[in-house]
Short mmCIF file of N, CA and C in Angstrom, two decimals:
data_model
loop_
_atom_site.label_atom_id
_atom_site.label_comp_id
_atom_site.label_asym_id
_atom_site.label_seq_id
_atom_site.Cartn_x
_atom_site.Cartn_y
_atom_site.Cartn_z
N UNK A 1 31.06 143.53 -94.10
CA UNK A 1 29.99 142.80 -93.46
C UNK A 1 28.80 142.73 -94.41
N UNK A 2 28.06 141.73 -94.26
CA UNK A 2 26.86 141.58 -95.07
C UNK A 2 25.74 141.06 -94.18
N UNK A 3 24.55 141.41 -94.54
CA UNK A 3 23.42 140.91 -93.77
C UNK A 3 22.75 141.98 -92.94
N UNK A 4 22.48 141.65 -91.70
CA UNK A 4 21.68 142.51 -90.83
C UNK A 4 22.36 143.82 -90.45
N UNK A 5 23.68 143.82 -90.34
CA UNK A 5 24.38 144.99 -89.81
C UNK A 5 24.97 145.87 -90.91
N UNK A 6 24.81 147.18 -90.77
CA UNK A 6 25.46 148.14 -91.66
C UNK A 6 26.73 148.66 -91.02
N UNK A 7 26.72 148.86 -89.73
CA UNK A 7 27.88 149.34 -88.98
C UNK A 7 27.97 148.59 -87.66
N UNK A 8 29.19 148.37 -87.21
CA UNK A 8 29.38 147.75 -85.91
C UNK A 8 30.37 148.61 -85.13
N UNK A 9 30.01 148.94 -83.91
CA UNK A 9 30.87 149.75 -83.06
C UNK A 9 31.25 148.93 -81.83
N UNK A 10 32.51 149.04 -81.45
CA UNK A 10 32.95 148.43 -80.20
C UNK A 10 33.16 149.58 -79.23
N UNK A 11 32.42 149.58 -78.14
CA UNK A 11 32.43 150.68 -77.18
C UNK A 11 32.82 150.13 -75.82
N UNK A 12 33.79 150.76 -75.19
CA UNK A 12 34.21 150.37 -73.85
C UNK A 12 33.78 151.46 -72.88
N UNK A 13 32.93 151.09 -71.92
CA UNK A 13 32.41 152.04 -70.94
C UNK A 13 32.64 151.50 -69.53
N UNK A 14 32.55 152.39 -68.56
CA UNK A 14 32.80 152.05 -67.16
C UNK A 14 31.76 151.07 -66.61
N UNK A 15 30.50 151.30 -66.93
CA UNK A 15 29.42 150.47 -66.41
C UNK A 15 28.19 150.64 -67.28
N UNK A 16 27.11 149.94 -66.93
CA UNK A 16 25.89 149.99 -67.74
C UNK A 16 25.25 151.37 -67.74
N UNK A 17 25.40 152.12 -66.67
CA UNK A 17 24.88 153.49 -66.63
C UNK A 17 25.53 154.33 -67.73
N UNK A 18 26.84 154.20 -67.87
CA UNK A 18 27.56 154.95 -68.90
C UNK A 18 27.22 154.45 -70.31
N UNK A 19 26.99 153.13 -70.44
CA UNK A 19 26.56 152.61 -71.73
C UNK A 19 25.20 153.20 -72.11
N UNK A 20 24.29 153.25 -71.16
CA UNK A 20 22.97 153.81 -71.40
C UNK A 20 23.05 155.27 -71.85
N UNK A 21 23.92 156.05 -71.21
CA UNK A 21 24.11 157.45 -71.60
C UNK A 21 24.66 157.54 -73.02
N UNK A 22 25.67 156.72 -73.34
CA UNK A 22 26.24 156.70 -74.69
C UNK A 22 25.18 156.33 -75.72
N UNK A 23 24.44 155.28 -75.45
CA UNK A 23 23.42 154.75 -76.35
C UNK A 23 22.35 155.80 -76.65
N UNK A 24 21.85 156.46 -75.60
CA UNK A 24 20.82 157.48 -75.79
C UNK A 24 21.34 158.67 -76.57
N UNK A 25 22.58 159.08 -76.29
CA UNK A 25 23.17 160.19 -77.01
C UNK A 25 23.34 159.85 -78.49
N UNK A 26 23.77 158.63 -78.78
CA UNK A 26 23.94 158.19 -80.17
C UNK A 26 22.61 158.21 -80.91
N UNK A 27 21.60 157.62 -80.33
CA UNK A 27 20.29 157.51 -80.99
C UNK A 27 19.67 158.89 -81.21
N UNK A 28 19.84 159.80 -80.26
CA UNK A 28 19.24 161.13 -80.38
C UNK A 28 20.00 162.07 -81.30
N UNK A 29 21.29 161.83 -81.54
CA UNK A 29 22.10 162.75 -82.34
C UNK A 29 22.14 162.42 -83.83
N UNK A 30 21.93 161.17 -84.19
CA UNK A 30 22.08 160.75 -85.59
C UNK A 30 20.72 160.75 -86.27
N UNK A 31 20.55 161.68 -87.22
CA UNK A 31 19.30 161.76 -87.97
C UNK A 31 19.08 160.49 -88.80
N UNK A 32 17.86 160.02 -88.83
CA UNK A 32 17.51 158.86 -89.62
C UNK A 32 17.84 157.53 -88.97
N UNK A 33 18.41 157.56 -87.79
CA UNK A 33 18.72 156.32 -87.07
C UNK A 33 17.45 155.85 -86.40
N UNK A 34 16.88 154.76 -86.92
CA UNK A 34 15.60 154.32 -86.37
C UNK A 34 15.56 152.85 -86.00
N UNK A 35 16.64 152.11 -86.27
CA UNK A 35 16.67 150.70 -85.92
C UNK A 35 18.06 150.38 -85.37
N UNK A 36 18.15 150.20 -84.06
CA UNK A 36 19.43 149.97 -83.41
C UNK A 36 19.35 148.67 -82.62
N UNK A 37 20.36 147.82 -82.80
CA UNK A 37 20.46 146.58 -82.04
C UNK A 37 21.70 146.68 -81.16
N UNK A 38 21.55 146.34 -79.91
CA UNK A 38 22.66 146.45 -78.97
C UNK A 38 22.91 145.11 -78.30
N UNK A 39 24.17 144.70 -78.28
CA UNK A 39 24.58 143.52 -77.53
C UNK A 39 25.80 143.91 -76.71
N UNK A 40 26.01 143.24 -75.60
CA UNK A 40 27.15 143.59 -74.77
C UNK A 40 27.65 142.37 -74.02
N UNK A 41 28.92 142.45 -73.62
CA UNK A 41 29.54 141.40 -72.81
C UNK A 41 29.85 141.97 -71.44
N UNK A 42 29.62 141.19 -70.43
CA UNK A 42 29.89 141.64 -69.06
C UNK A 42 31.38 141.59 -68.73
N UNK A 43 32.11 140.68 -69.38
CA UNK A 43 33.54 140.59 -69.17
C UNK A 43 34.18 139.93 -70.38
N UNK A 44 35.46 140.16 -70.54
CA UNK A 44 36.21 139.56 -71.63
C UNK A 44 36.81 138.26 -71.15
N UNK A 45 36.50 137.15 -71.82
CA UNK A 45 37.04 135.86 -71.42
C UNK A 45 38.38 135.59 -72.10
N UNK A 46 38.48 135.95 -73.37
CA UNK A 46 39.71 135.75 -74.12
C UNK A 46 39.73 136.75 -75.26
N UNK A 47 40.87 137.37 -75.47
CA UNK A 47 41.00 138.29 -76.58
C UNK A 47 42.29 137.98 -77.32
N UNK A 48 42.17 137.61 -78.55
CA UNK A 48 43.35 137.37 -79.38
C UNK A 48 43.00 137.63 -80.83
N UNK A 49 43.97 138.07 -81.58
CA UNK A 49 43.78 138.27 -83.02
C UNK A 49 44.65 137.30 -83.81
N UNK A 50 45.43 136.46 -83.11
CA UNK A 50 46.30 135.52 -83.79
C UNK A 50 45.49 134.38 -84.39
N UNK A 51 45.84 134.01 -85.60
CA UNK A 51 45.19 132.89 -86.26
C UNK A 51 46.04 131.64 -86.10
N UNK A 52 45.42 130.50 -85.81
CA UNK A 52 46.21 129.28 -85.69
C UNK A 52 46.75 128.86 -87.05
N UNK A 53 47.99 128.51 -87.09
CA UNK A 53 48.60 128.08 -88.37
C UNK A 53 48.86 126.60 -88.37
#
């Protein structure tokens, strides 16, 4: 990846409460972590890794 992101994590949680707990734990445990961007999807519409040929 290049640009704005250094790392990207895909996290699957039960609900937003659990995401909030994960997010806070991550930010508080990693030294030097001072700029975090979070995006999320409420549901999966389509998931495929196949490329059209």
